[in-house]
Amino acid sequence: MQAEDRLIHFSTEWFHPPVQHKVAALQKLYYELSQVRTAAYDSSDFSLPGQPKFHSRRGQRSQSIAVFLPDRVALIEEWADIPLSTFLEKCQEVSHRVLEVLQIPVFVAQSVTLRATLALTHFEDARVFLLEHVCCQEGRIGPYFSRPLATAGLRLVFPETPDHPGNLQITIEPYRHSRTEVFVEVRGMFTGLQIGRDTCDALRGNIVSVRSFITNHIFPYLNQYDVRAGDAV
């Protein structure tokens, strides 16, 4: 496989005890973030009760969103055009100000979602690569289902252990926008947290751990199968 994957989505949710956000506090937060290059948003929207959001759109698809729900804050980079390092800086800036300005005592849980694509080297069709080469399903699906197959893939769940924090749910399937790329999504859930202003680095650390799981585990797992025809796996 190509050595560098391509991250196309990052998002994280910070769960906290339920609060009723005040518009004035959110407006103050929006102003403070507008003074920070990595965290500034282009617009704010308070029209949906209980779901105020900050928003930026760049180009045709890329967008940054911050949503403030009664029990969580969600930061989303869709069709990301920024590196993960910039998103980590944004998380640091936003988390500190959210805790202070919105008077949230602590974050008690965090979810992290990263989506990436990995380009194949020795296969021209990611569906053939996954179904026939990785899963050994050549000739075993059609005779039983008797209809065309749009897509299929792998779903793996790794529970939290004392040595491995966070519950990880993995999806691996052909990337629908490119025939030669594999799509990977990792959803991490971290619970039992008590994160305040002095410990916000832990929020970034959980994102980095999910990123490392793609690089250190999913990539080498798939790479072992991306070999020339006839080579041993």
mmCIF file with all atom_site columns, C-alpha atoms in Angstrom:
data_model
loop_
_atom_site.group_PDB
_atom_site.id
_atom_site.type_symbol
_atom_site.label_atom_id
_atom_site.label_alt_id
_atom_site.label_comp_id
_atom_site.label_asym_id
_atom_site.label_entity_id
_atom_site.label_seq_id
_atom_site.pdbx_PDB_ins_code
_atom_site.Cartn_x
_atom_site.Cartn_y
_atom_site.Cartn_z
_atom_site.occupancy
_atom_site.B_iso_or_equiv
_atom_site.pdbx_formal_charge
_atom_site.auth_seq_id
_atom_site.auth_comp_id
_atom_site.auth_asym_id
_atom_site.auth_atom_id
_atom_site.pdbx_PDB_model_num
ATOM 1   C CA . MET A 1 1   ? 0.000   0.000   0.000  1.00 0.00 ? 1   MET A CA 1
ATOM 2   C CA . GLN A 1 2   ? 1.046   3.599   -0.410 1.00 0.00 ? 2   GLN A CA 1
ATOM 3   C CA . ALA A 1 3   ? 2.986   4.656   2.676  1.00 0.00 ? 3   ALA A CA 1
ATOM 4   C CA . GLU A 1 4   ? 0.854   7.731   3.428  1.00 0.00 ? 4   GLU A CA 1
ATOM 5   C CA . ASP A 1 5   ? -2.864  7.443   4.105  1.00 0.00 ? 5   ASP A CA 1
ATOM 6   C CA . ARG A 1 6   ? -5.226  10.385  3.602  1.00 0.00 ? 6   ARG A CA 1
ATOM 7   C CA . LEU A 1 7   ? -7.330  11.640  6.496  1.00 0.00 ? 7   LEU A CA 1
ATOM 8   C CA . ILE A 1 8   ? -10.644 13.002  5.207  1.00 0.00 ? 8   ILE A CA 1
ATOM 9   C CA . HIS A 1 9   ? -12.612 13.465  8.427  1.00 0.00 ? 9   HIS A CA 1
ATOM 10  C CA . PHE A 1 10  ? -11.896 14.158  12.070 1.00 0.00 ? 10  PHE A CA 1
ATOM 11  C CA . SER A 1 11  ? -14.450 14.723  14.781 1.00 0.00 ? 11  SER A CA 1
ATOM 12  C CA . THR A 1 12  ? -14.682 14.508  18.531 1.00 0.00 ? 12  THR A CA 1
ATOM 13  C CA . GLU A 1 13  ? -17.426 14.857  21.130 1.00 0.00 ? 13  GLU A CA 1
ATOM 14  C CA . TRP A 1 14  ? -16.800 15.954  24.707 1.00 0.00 ? 14  TRP A CA 1
ATOM 15  C CA . PHE A 1 15  ? -19.555 14.802  27.063 1.00 0.00 ? 15  PHE A CA 1
ATOM 16  C CA . HIS A 1 16  ? -20.362 16.779  30.203 1.00 0.00 ? 16  HIS A CA 1
ATOM 17  C CA . PRO A 1 17  ? -23.089 17.019  32.860 1.00 0.00 ? 17  PRO A CA 1
ATOM 18  C CA . PRO A 1 18  ? -26.237 18.509  31.249 1.00 0.00 ? 18  PRO A CA 1
ATOM 19  C CA . VAL A 1 19  ? -26.386 22.316  31.139 1.00 0.00 ? 19  VAL A CA 1
ATOM 20  C CA . GLN A 1 20  ? -28.641 24.934  29.578 1.00 0.00 ? 20  GLN A CA 1
ATOM 21  C CA . HIS A 1 21  ? -26.404 27.078  27.386 1.00 0.00 ? 21  HIS A CA 1
ATOM 22  C CA . LYS A 1 22  ? -27.110 30.805  27.403 1.00 0.00 ? 22  LYS A CA 1
ATOM 23  C CA . VAL A 1 23  ? -26.945 32.689  24.127 1.00 0.00 ? 23  VAL A CA 1
ATOM 24  C CA . ALA A 1 24  ? -24.876 35.465  25.698 1.00 0.00 ? 24  ALA A CA 1
ATOM 25  C CA . ALA A 1 25  ? -22.246 32.960  26.840 1.00 0.00 ? 25  ALA A CA 1
ATOM 26  C CA . LEU A 1 26  ? -22.122 31.342  23.401 1.00 0.00 ? 26  LEU A CA 1
ATOM 27  C CA . GLN A 1 27  ? -21.745 34.744  21.775 1.00 0.00 ? 27  GLN A CA 1
ATOM 28  C CA . LYS A 1 28  ? -18.839 35.489  24.114 1.00 0.00 ? 28  LYS A CA 1
ATOM 29  C CA . LEU A 1 29  ? -17.286 32.124  23.240 1.00 0.00 ? 29  LEU A CA 1
ATOM 30  C CA . TYR A 1 30  ? -17.702 32.819  19.520 1.00 0.00 ? 30  TYR A CA 1
ATOM 31  C CA . TYR A 1 31  ? -15.976 36.193  19.909 1.00 0.00 ? 31  TYR A CA 1
ATOM 32  C CA . GLU A 1 32  ? -13.078 34.718  21.861 1.00 0.00 ? 32  GLU A CA 1
ATOM 33  C CA . LEU A 1 33  ? -12.555 31.981  19.294 1.00 0.00 ? 33  LEU A CA 1
ATOM 34  C CA . SER A 1 34  ? -12.631 34.571  16.494 1.00 0.00 ? 34  SER A CA 1
ATOM 35  C CA . GLN A 1 35  ? -9.426  35.999  17.956 1.00 0.00 ? 35  GLN A CA 1
ATOM 36  C CA . VAL A 1 36  ? -7.611  32.660  17.584 1.00 0.00 ? 36  VAL A CA 1
ATOM 37  C CA . ARG A 1 37  ? -6.403  31.728  14.101 1.00 0.00 ? 37  ARG A CA 1
ATOM 38  C CA . THR A 1 38  ? -6.733  27.952  14.457 1.00 0.00 ? 38  THR A CA 1
ATOM 39  C CA . ALA A 1 39  ? -10.170 28.084  16.111 1.00 0.00 ? 39  ALA A CA 1
ATOM 40  C CA . ALA A 1 40  ? -11.966 30.957  14.339 1.00 0.00 ? 40  ALA A CA 1
ATOM 41  C CA . TYR A 1 41  ? -15.326 30.195  12.701 1.00 0.00 ? 41  TYR A CA 1
ATOM 42  C CA . ASP A 1 42  ? -16.968 32.252  9.956  1.00 0.00 ? 42  ASP A CA 1
ATOM 43  C CA . SER A 1 43  ? -20.520 32.261  11.283 1.00 0.00 ? 43  SER A CA 1
ATOM 44  C CA . SER A 1 44  ? -22.767 31.255  14.169 1.00 0.00 ? 44  SER A CA 1
ATOM 45  C CA . ASP A 1 45  ? -26.305 29.889  14.113 1.00 0.00 ? 45  ASP A CA 1
ATOM 46  C CA . PHE A 1 46  ? -28.669 30.005  17.110 1.00 0.00 ? 46  PHE A CA 1
ATOM 47  C CA . SER A 1 47  ? -31.866 29.248  15.164 1.00 0.00 ? 47  SER A CA 1
ATOM 48  C CA . LEU A 1 48  ? -32.269 25.624  16.331 1.00 0.00 ? 48  LEU A CA 1
ATOM 49  C CA . PRO A 1 49  ? -33.247 25.445  20.010 1.00 0.00 ? 49  PRO A CA 1
ATOM 50  C CA . GLY A 1 50  ? -30.777 23.332  21.940 1.00 0.00 ? 50  GLY A CA 1
ATOM 51  C CA . GLN A 1 51  ? -28.387 22.997  18.968 1.00 0.00 ? 51  GLN A CA 1
ATOM 52  C CA . PRO A 1 52  ? -26.452 26.240  18.503 1.00 0.00 ? 52  PRO A CA 1
ATOM 53  C CA . LYS A 1 53  ? -23.440 25.894  16.248 1.00 0.00 ? 53  LYS A CA 1
ATOM 54  C CA . PHE A 1 54  ? -20.415 27.699  14.845 1.00 0.00 ? 54  PHE A CA 1
ATOM 55  C CA . HIS A 1 55  ? -19.564 27.021  11.225 1.00 0.00 ? 55  HIS A CA 1
ATOM 56  C CA . SER A 1 56  ? -16.994 27.619  8.478  1.00 0.00 ? 56  SER A CA 1
ATOM 57  C CA . ARG A 1 57  ? -17.132 26.434  4.873  1.00 0.00 ? 57  ARG A CA 1
ATOM 58  C CA . ARG A 1 58  ? -14.186 26.331  2.473  1.00 0.00 ? 58  ARG A CA 1
ATOM 59  C CA . GLY A 1 59  ? -14.376 25.380  -1.182 1.00 0.00 ? 59  GLY A CA 1
ATOM 60  C CA . GLN A 1 60  ? -17.089 23.013  -2.339 1.00 0.00 ? 60  GLN A CA 1
ATOM 61  C CA . ARG A 1 61  ? -16.992 20.430  0.459  1.00 0.00 ? 61  ARG A CA 1
ATOM 62  C CA . SER A 1 62  ? -14.675 21.266  3.356  1.00 0.00 ? 62  SER A CA 1
ATOM 63  C CA . GLN A 1 63  ? -16.350 22.562  6.484  1.00 0.00 ? 63  GLN A CA 1
ATOM 64  C CA . SER A 1 64  ? -15.633 23.063  10.171 1.00 0.00 ? 64  SER A CA 1
ATOM 65  C CA . ILE A 1 65  ? -18.481 22.776  12.658 1.00 0.00 ? 65  ILE A CA 1
ATOM 66  C CA . ALA A 1 66  ? -18.819 23.166  16.412 1.00 0.00 ? 66  ALA A CA 1
ATOM 67  C CA . VAL A 1 67  ? -22.164 22.080  17.889 1.00 0.00 ? 67  VAL A CA 1
ATOM 68  C CA . PHE A 1 68  ? -23.206 22.756  21.487 1.00 0.00 ? 68  PHE A CA 1
ATOM 69  C CA . LEU A 1 69  ? -25.759 20.249  22.760 1.00 0.00 ? 69  LEU A CA 1
ATOM 70  C CA . PRO A 1 70  ? -27.046 20.153  26.345 1.00 0.00 ? 70  PRO A CA 1
ATOM 71  C CA . ASP A 1 71  ? -24.767 17.226  27.253 1.00 0.00 ? 71  ASP A CA 1
ATOM 72  C CA . ARG A 1 72  ? -21.852 17.502  24.822 1.00 0.00 ? 72  ARG A CA 1
ATOM 73  C CA . VAL A 1 73  ? -19.738 19.652  22.529 1.00 0.00 ? 73  VAL A CA 1
ATOM 74  C CA . ALA A 1 74  ? -18.986 18.292  19.055 1.00 0.00 ? 74  ALA A CA 1
ATOM 75  C CA . LEU A 1 75  ? -16.123 19.472  16.847 1.00 0.00 ? 75  LEU A CA 1
ATOM 76  C CA . ILE A 1 76  ? -16.253 18.248  13.249 1.00 0.00 ? 76  ILE A CA 1
ATOM 77  C CA . GLU A 1 77  ? -13.950 18.641  10.255 1.00 0.00 ? 77  GLU A CA 1
ATOM 78  C CA . GLU A 1 78  ? -15.770 17.258  7.207  1.00 0.00 ? 78  GLU A CA 1
ATOM 79  C CA . TRP A 1 79  ? -13.748 16.635  4.036  1.00 0.00 ? 79  TRP A CA 1
ATOM 80  C CA . ALA A 1 80  ? -10.837 17.958  6.030  1.00 0.00 ? 80  ALA A CA 1
ATOM 81  C CA . ASP A 1 81  ? -8.445  20.297  4.262  1.00 0.00 ? 81  ASP A CA 1
ATOM 82  C CA . ILE A 1 82  ? -6.323  20.899  7.353  1.00 0.00 ? 82  ILE A CA 1
ATOM 83  C CA . PRO A 1 83  ? -3.746  18.568  8.916  1.00 0.00 ? 83  PRO A CA 1
ATOM 84  C CA . LEU A 1 84  ? -4.585  16.693  12.083 1.00 0.00 ? 84  LEU A CA 1
ATOM 85  C CA . SER A 1 85  ? -2.056  18.838  13.962 1.00 0.00 ? 85  SER A CA 1
ATOM 86  C CA . THR A 1 86  ? -4.180  21.927  13.253 1.00 0.00 ? 86  THR A CA 1
ATOM 87  C CA . PHE A 1 87  ? -7.294  20.118  14.477 1.00 0.00 ? 87  PHE A CA 1
ATOM 88  C CA . LEU A 1 88  ? -5.459  19.221  17.681 1.00 0.00 ? 88  LEU A CA 1
ATOM 89  C CA . GLU A 1 89  ? -4.587  22.898  18.190 1.00 0.00 ? 89  GLU A CA 1
ATOM 90  C CA . LYS A 1 90  ? -8.236  23.805  17.627 1.00 0.00 ? 90  LYS A CA 1
ATOM 91  C CA . CYS A 1 91  ? -9.329  21.222  20.190 1.00 0.00 ? 91  CYS A CA 1
ATOM 92  C CA . GLN A 1 92  ? -6.947  22.714  22.736 1.00 0.00 ? 92  GLN A CA 1
ATOM 93  C CA . GLU A 1 93  ? -8.183  26.262  22.185 1.00 0.00 ? 93  GLU A CA 1
ATOM 94  C CA . VAL A 1 94  ? -11.878 25.363  22.101 1.00 0.00 ? 94  VAL A CA 1
ATOM 95  C CA . SER A 1 95  ? -11.847 22.997  25.080 1.00 0.00 ? 95  SER A CA 1
ATOM 96  C CA . HIS A 1 96  ? -10.210 25.509  27.413 1.00 0.00 ? 96  HIS A CA 1
ATOM 97  C CA . ARG A 1 97  ? -12.654 28.255  26.481 1.00 0.00 ? 97  ARG A CA 1
ATOM 98  C CA . VAL A 1 98  ? -15.715 25.983  26.559 1.00 0.00 ? 98  VAL A CA 1
ATOM 99  C CA . LEU A 1 99  ? -14.964 24.924  30.130 1.00 0.00 ? 99  LEU A CA 1
ATOM 100 C CA . GLU A 1 100 ? -14.412 28.527  31.249 1.00 0.00 ? 100 GLU A CA 1
ATOM 101 C CA . VAL A 1 101 ? -16.965 30.552  29.278 1.00 0.00 ? 101 VAL A CA 1
ATOM 102 C CA . LEU A 1 102 ? -19.820 28.015  29.351 1.00 0.00 ? 102 LEU A CA 1
ATOM 103 C CA . GLN A 1 103 ? -19.045 27.167  32.986 1.00 0.00 ? 103 GLN A CA 1
ATOM 104 C CA . ILE A 1 104 ? -18.827 23.437  32.403 1.00 0.00 ? 104 ILE A CA 1
ATOM 105 C CA . PRO A 1 105 ? -17.110 21.757  35.366 1.00 0.00 ? 105 PRO A CA 1
ATOM 106 C CA . VAL A 1 106 ? -15.559 18.742  33.602 1.00 0.00 ? 106 VAL A CA 1
ATOM 107 C CA . PHE A 1 107 ? -15.770 16.511  30.556 1.00 0.00 ? 107 PHE A CA 1
ATOM 108 C CA . VAL A 1 108 ? -16.700 12.989  31.638 1.00 0.00 ? 108 VAL A CA 1
ATOM 109 C CA . ALA A 1 109 ? -16.361 11.113  28.331 1.00 0.00 ? 109 ALA A CA 1
ATOM 110 C CA . GLN A 1 110 ? -15.041 11.606  24.814 1.00 0.00 ? 110 GLN A CA 1
ATOM 111 C CA . SER A 1 111 ? -15.721 10.101  21.418 1.00 0.00 ? 111 SER A CA 1
ATOM 112 C CA . VAL A 1 112 ? -13.276 10.330  18.511 1.00 0.00 ? 112 VAL A CA 1
ATOM 113 C CA . THR A 1 113 ? -14.001 9.528   14.862 1.00 0.00 ? 113 THR A CA 1
ATOM 114 C CA . LEU A 1 114 ? -11.292 9.480   12.199 1.00 0.00 ? 114 LEU A CA 1
ATOM 115 C CA . ARG A 1 115 ? -11.831 8.515   8.557  1.00 0.00 ? 115 ARG A CA 1
ATOM 116 C CA . ALA A 1 116 ? -9.001  7.829   6.171  1.00 0.00 ? 116 ALA A CA 1
ATOM 117 C CA . THR A 1 117 ? -8.341  6.319   2.762  1.00 0.00 ? 117 THR A CA 1
ATOM 118 C CA . LEU A 1 118 ? -5.443  4.014   1.930  1.00 0.00 ? 118 LEU A CA 1
ATOM 119 C CA . ALA A 1 119 ? -4.287  3.655   -1.672 1.00 0.00 ? 119 ALA A CA 1
ATOM 120 C CA . LEU A 1 120 ? -3.556  0.170   -2.989 1.00 0.00 ? 120 LEU A CA 1
ATOM 121 C CA . THR A 1 121 ? -0.329  -0.633  -4.815 1.00 0.00 ? 121 THR A CA 1
ATOM 122 C CA . HIS A 1 122 ? -0.950  -4.040  -6.404 1.00 0.00 ? 122 HIS A CA 1
ATOM 123 C CA . PHE A 1 123 ? -4.721  -4.057  -6.861 1.00 0.00 ? 123 PHE A CA 1
ATOM 124 C CA . GLU A 1 124 ? -6.893  -1.955  -9.159 1.00 0.00 ? 124 GLU A CA 1
ATOM 125 C CA . ASP A 1 125 ? -10.188 -2.677  -7.385 1.00 0.00 ? 125 ASP A CA 1
ATOM 126 C CA . ALA A 1 126 ? -10.564 -2.256  -3.625 1.00 0.00 ? 126 ALA A CA 1
ATOM 127 C CA . ARG A 1 127 ? -13.681 -4.436  -3.569 1.00 0.00 ? 127 ARG A CA 1
ATOM 128 C CA . VAL A 1 128 ? -11.790 -7.351  -5.131 1.00 0.00 ? 128 VAL A CA 1
ATOM 129 C CA . PHE A 1 129 ? -8.916  -6.716  -2.738 1.00 0.00 ? 129 PHE A CA 1
ATOM 130 C CA . LEU A 1 130 ? -11.101 -6.844  0.380  1.00 0.00 ? 130 LEU A CA 1
ATOM 131 C CA . LEU A 1 131 ? -13.646 -9.501  -0.552 1.00 0.00 ? 131 LEU A CA 1
ATOM 132 C CA . GLU A 1 132 ? -11.578 -11.912 -2.585 1.00 0.00 ? 132 GLU A CA 1
ATOM 133 C CA . HIS A 1 133 ? -8.041  -11.435 -1.304 1.00 0.00 ? 133 HIS A CA 1
ATOM 134 C CA . VAL A 1 134 ? -8.462  -10.426 2.357  1.00 0.00 ? 134 VAL A CA 1
ATOM 135 C CA . CYS A 1 135 ? -11.704 -12.304 3.117  1.00 0.00 ? 135 CYS A CA 1
ATOM 136 C CA . CYS A 1 136 ? -11.303 -15.166 0.575  1.00 0.00 ? 136 CYS A CA 1
ATOM 137 C CA . GLN A 1 137 ? -14.893 -14.812 -0.665 1.00 0.00 ? 137 GLN A CA 1
ATOM 138 C CA . GLU A 1 138 ? -14.282 -15.229 -4.397 1.00 0.00 ? 138 GLU A CA 1
ATOM 139 C CA . GLY A 1 139 ? -17.190 -17.202 -5.884 1.00 0.00 ? 139 GLY A CA 1
ATOM 140 C CA . ARG A 1 140 ? -18.833 -17.664 -2.476 1.00 0.00 ? 140 ARG A CA 1
ATOM 141 C CA . ILE A 1 141 ? -21.303 -14.756 -2.374 1.00 0.00 ? 141 ILE A CA 1
ATOM 142 C CA . GLY A 1 142 ? -23.143 -14.647 -5.705 1.00 0.00 ? 142 GLY A CA 1
ATOM 143 C CA . PRO A 1 143 ? -24.464 -18.234 -5.726 1.00 0.00 ? 143 PRO A CA 1
ATOM 144 C CA . TYR A 1 144 ? -26.216 -17.673 -2.401 1.00 0.00 ? 144 TYR A CA 1
ATOM 145 C CA . PHE A 1 145 ? -27.529 -14.105 -2.657 1.00 0.00 ? 145 PHE A CA 1
ATOM 146 C CA . SER A 1 146 ? -28.303 -14.089 -6.416 1.00 0.00 ? 146 SER A CA 1
ATOM 147 C CA . ARG A 1 147 ? -28.141 -10.333 -6.828 1.00 0.00 ? 147 ARG A CA 1
ATOM 148 C CA . PRO A 1 148 ? -25.461 -7.682  -7.455 1.00 0.00 ? 148 PRO A CA 1
ATOM 149 C CA . LEU A 1 149 ? -23.376 -6.636  -4.474 1.00 0.00 ? 149 LEU A CA 1
ATOM 150 C CA . ALA A 1 150 ? -22.842 -2.893  -4.065 1.00 0.00 ? 150 ALA A CA 1
ATOM 151 C CA . THR A 1 151 ? -20.252 -3.000  -1.299 1.00 0.00 ? 151 THR A CA 1
ATOM 152 C CA . ALA A 1 152 ? -19.042 -5.018  1.656  1.00 0.00 ? 152 ALA A CA 1
ATOM 153 C CA . GLY A 1 153 ? -16.281 -4.854  4.192  1.00 0.00 ? 153 GLY A CA 1
ATOM 154 C CA . LEU A 1 154 ? -15.039 -5.643  7.662  1.00 0.00 ? 154 LEU A CA 1
ATOM 155 C CA . ARG A 1 155 ? -16.346 -4.511  11.034 1.00 0.00 ? 155 ARG A CA 1
ATOM 156 C CA . LEU A 1 156 ? -14.118 -5.038  14.045 1.00 0.00 ? 156 LEU A CA 1
ATOM 157 C CA . VAL A 1 157 ? -14.725 -4.072  17.678 1.00 0.00 ? 157 VAL A CA 1
ATOM 158 C CA . PHE A 1 158 ? -11.911 -3.889  20.217 1.00 0.00 ? 158 PHE A CA 1
ATOM 159 C CA . PRO A 1 159 ? -13.122 -3.414  23.809 1.00 0.00 ? 159 PRO A CA 1
ATOM 160 C CA . GLU A 1 160 ? -11.251 -1.395  26.361 1.00 0.00 ? 160 GLU A CA 1
ATOM 161 C CA . THR A 1 161 ? -8.729  -3.284  28.500 1.00 0.00 ? 161 THR A CA 1
ATOM 162 C CA . PRO A 1 162 ? -6.461  -2.237  31.387 1.00 0.00 ? 162 PRO A CA 1
ATOM 163 C CA . ASP A 1 163 ? -3.599  -1.872  28.893 1.00 0.00 ? 163 ASP A CA 1
ATOM 164 C CA . HIS A 1 164 ? -5.621  -0.380  26.022 1.00 0.00 ? 164 HIS A CA 1
ATOM 165 C CA . PRO A 1 165 ? -7.940  2.513   26.936 1.00 0.00 ? 165 PRO A CA 1
ATOM 166 C CA . GLY A 1 166 ? -10.992 3.215   24.839 1.00 0.00 ? 166 GLY A CA 1
ATOM 167 C CA . ASN A 1 167 ? -13.516 1.071   22.999 1.00 0.00 ? 167 ASN A CA 1
ATOM 168 C CA . LEU A 1 168 ? -12.666 1.039   19.267 1.00 0.00 ? 168 LEU A CA 1
ATOM 169 C CA . GLN A 1 169 ? -15.089 0.243   16.446 1.00 0.00 ? 169 GLN A CA 1
ATOM 170 C CA . ILE A 1 170 ? -13.443 -0.256  13.054 1.00 0.00 ? 170 ILE A CA 1
ATOM 171 C CA . THR A 1 171 ? -15.029 -0.199  9.596  1.00 0.00 ? 171 THR A CA 1
ATOM 172 C CA . ILE A 1 172 ? -12.979 -1.184  6.527  1.00 0.00 ? 172 ILE A CA 1
ATOM 173 C CA . GLU A 1 173 ? -14.613 -1.135  3.097  1.00 0.00 ? 173 GLU A CA 1
ATOM 174 C CA . PRO A 1 174 ? -14.015 -0.040  -0.508 1.00 0.00 ? 174 PRO A CA 1
ATOM 175 C CA . TYR A 1 175 ? -13.912 3.739   -0.877 1.00 0.00 ? 175 TYR A CA 1
ATOM 176 C CA . ARG A 1 176 ? -16.887 4.729   -3.005 1.00 0.00 ? 176 ARG A CA 1
ATOM 177 C CA . HIS A 1 177 ? -15.136 7.767   -4.516 1.00 0.00 ? 177 HIS A CA 1
ATOM 178 C CA . SER A 1 178 ? -12.066 5.893   -5.761 1.00 0.00 ? 178 SER A CA 1
ATOM 179 C CA . ARG A 1 179 ? -11.813 2.337   -7.049 1.00 0.00 ? 179 ARG A CA 1
ATOM 180 C CA . THR A 1 180 ? -8.205  1.896   -5.904 1.00 0.00 ? 180 THR A CA 1
ATOM 181 C CA . GLU A 1 181 ? -8.584  3.125   -2.304 1.00 0.00 ? 181 GLU A CA 1
ATOM 182 C CA . VAL A 1 182 ? -9.748  1.453   0.883  1.00 0.00 ? 182 VAL A CA 1
ATOM 183 C CA . PHE A 1 183 ? -11.898 3.439   3.299  1.00 0.00 ? 183 PHE A CA 1
ATOM 184 C CA . VAL A 1 184 ? -11.169 3.130   7.026  1.00 0.00 ? 184 VAL A CA 1
ATOM 185 C CA . GLU A 1 185 ? -13.231 4.561   9.887  1.00 0.00 ? 185 GLU A CA 1
ATOM 186 C CA . VAL A 1 186 ? -12.243 4.284   13.528 1.00 0.00 ? 186 VAL A CA 1
ATOM 187 C CA . ARG A 1 187 ? -14.651 5.334   16.284 1.00 0.00 ? 187 ARG A CA 1
ATOM 188 C CA . GLY A 1 188 ? -13.140 5.513   19.731 1.00 0.00 ? 188 GLY A CA 1
ATOM 189 C CA . MET A 1 189 ? -15.142 5.932   22.950 1.00 0.00 ? 189 MET A CA 1
ATOM 190 C CA . PHE A 1 190 ? -13.366 6.939   26.146 1.00 0.00 ? 190 PHE A CA 1
ATOM 191 C CA . THR A 1 191 ? -15.377 6.940   29.371 1.00 0.00 ? 191 THR A CA 1
ATOM 192 C CA . GLY A 1 192 ? -14.797 7.474   33.070 1.00 0.00 ? 192 GLY A CA 1
ATOM 193 C CA . LEU A 1 193 ? -12.982 10.775  32.495 1.00 0.00 ? 193 LEU A CA 1
ATOM 194 C CA . GLN A 1 194 ? -12.690 13.829  34.711 1.00 0.00 ? 194 GLN A CA 1
ATOM 195 C CA . ILE A 1 195 ? -11.106 16.400  32.403 1.00 0.00 ? 195 ILE A CA 1
ATOM 196 C CA . GLY A 1 196 ? -10.915 20.029  33.486 1.00 0.00 ? 196 GLY A CA 1
ATOM 197 C CA . ARG A 1 197 ? -8.987  23.042  32.243 1.00 0.00 ? 197 ARG A CA 1
ATOM 198 C CA . ASP A 1 198 ? -5.686  21.745  33.630 1.00 0.00 ? 198 ASP A CA 1
ATOM 199 C CA . THR A 1 199 ? -6.002  18.338  31.999 1.00 0.00 ? 199 THR A CA 1
ATOM 200 C CA . CYS A 1 200 ? -7.337  19.171  28.509 1.00 0.00 ? 200 CYS A CA 1
ATOM 201 C CA . ASP A 1 201 ? -4.243  17.611  26.963 1.00 0.00 ? 201 ASP A CA 1
ATOM 202 C CA . ALA A 1 202 ? -5.935  14.256  27.569 1.00 0.00 ? 202 ALA A CA 1
ATOM 203 C CA . LEU A 1 203 ? -8.559  15.153  24.944 1.00 0.00 ? 203 LEU A CA 1
ATOM 204 C CA . ARG A 1 204 ? -5.846  15.553  22.336 1.00 0.00 ? 204 ARG A CA 1
ATOM 205 C CA . GLY A 1 205 ? -4.111  12.425  23.581 1.00 0.00 ? 205 GLY A CA 1
ATOM 206 C CA . ASN A 1 206 ? -7.196  10.316  22.880 1.00 0.00 ? 206 ASN A CA 1
ATOM 207 C CA . ILE A 1 207 ? -7.362  11.644  19.316 1.00 0.00 ? 207 ILE A CA 1
ATOM 208 C CA . VAL A 1 208 ? -3.685  10.850  18.811 1.00 0.00 ? 208 VAL A CA 1
ATOM 209 C CA . SER A 1 209 ? -4.214  7.311   20.129 1.00 0.00 ? 209 SER A CA 1
ATOM 210 C CA . VAL A 1 210 ? -6.968  6.694   17.550 1.00 0.00 ? 210 VAL A CA 1
ATOM 211 C CA . ARG A 1 211 ? -4.721  8.082   14.831 1.00 0.00 ? 211 ARG A CA 1
ATOM 212 C CA . SER A 1 212 ? -1.903  5.809   15.971 1.00 0.00 ? 212 SER A CA 1
ATOM 213 C CA . PHE A 1 213 ? -4.219  2.805   15.783 1.00 0.00 ? 213 PHE A CA 1
ATOM 214 C CA . ILE A 1 214 ? -4.734  3.447   12.070 1.00 0.00 ? 214 ILE A CA 1
ATOM 215 C CA . THR A 1 215 ? -1.027  3.927   11.435 1.00 0.00 ? 215 THR A CA 1
ATOM 216 C CA . ASN A 1 216 ? 0.379   1.173   13.644 1.00 0.00 ? 216 ASN A CA 1
ATOM 217 C CA . HIS A 1 217 ? -2.283  -1.517  13.356 1.00 0.00 ? 217 HIS A CA 1
ATOM 218 C CA . ILE A 1 218 ? -4.792  -1.108  10.516 1.00 0.00 ? 218 ILE A CA 1
ATOM 219 C CA . PHE A 1 219 ? -2.246  -0.078  7.880  1.00 0.00 ? 219 PHE A CA 1
ATOM 220 C CA . PRO A 1 220 ? 0.138   -3.010  8.470  1.00 0.00 ? 220 PRO A CA 1
ATOM 221 C CA . TYR A 1 221 ? -2.811  -5.416  8.712  1.00 0.00 ? 221 TYR A CA 1
ATOM 222 C CA . LEU A 1 222 ? -4.072  -4.418  5.244  1.00 0.00 ? 222 LEU A CA 1
ATOM 223 C CA . ASN A 1 223 ? -0.593  -3.960  3.801  1.00 0.00 ? 223 ASN A CA 1
ATOM 224 C CA . GLN A 1 224 ? 0.238   -7.633  4.352  1.00 0.00 ? 224 GLN A CA 1
ATOM 225 C CA . TYR A 1 225 ? -2.404  -8.497  1.730  1.00 0.00 ? 225 TYR A CA 1
ATOM 226 C CA . ASP A 1 226 ? -1.445  -5.858  -0.862 1.00 0.00 ? 226 ASP A CA 1
ATOM 227 C CA . VAL A 1 227 ? 1.090   -8.046  -2.664 1.00 0.00 ? 227 VAL A CA 1
ATOM 228 C CA . ARG A 1 228 ? 1.659   -9.037  -6.265 1.00 0.00 ? 228 ARG A CA 1
ATOM 229 C CA . ALA A 1 229 ? -0.415  -11.915 -7.640 1.00 0.00 ? 229 ALA A CA 1
ATOM 230 C CA . GLY A 1 230 ? 1.220   -15.196 -6.766 1.00 0.00 ? 230 GLY A CA 1
ATOM 231 C CA . ASP A 1 231 ? 3.212   -13.846 -3.834 1.00 0.00 ? 231 ASP A CA 1
ATOM 232 C CA . ALA A 1 232 ? 2.586   -15.478 -0.497 1.00 0.00 ? 232 ALA A CA 1
ATOM 233 C CA . VAL A 1 233 ? 0.530   -13.627 2.118  1.00 0.00 ? 233 VAL A CA 1
#
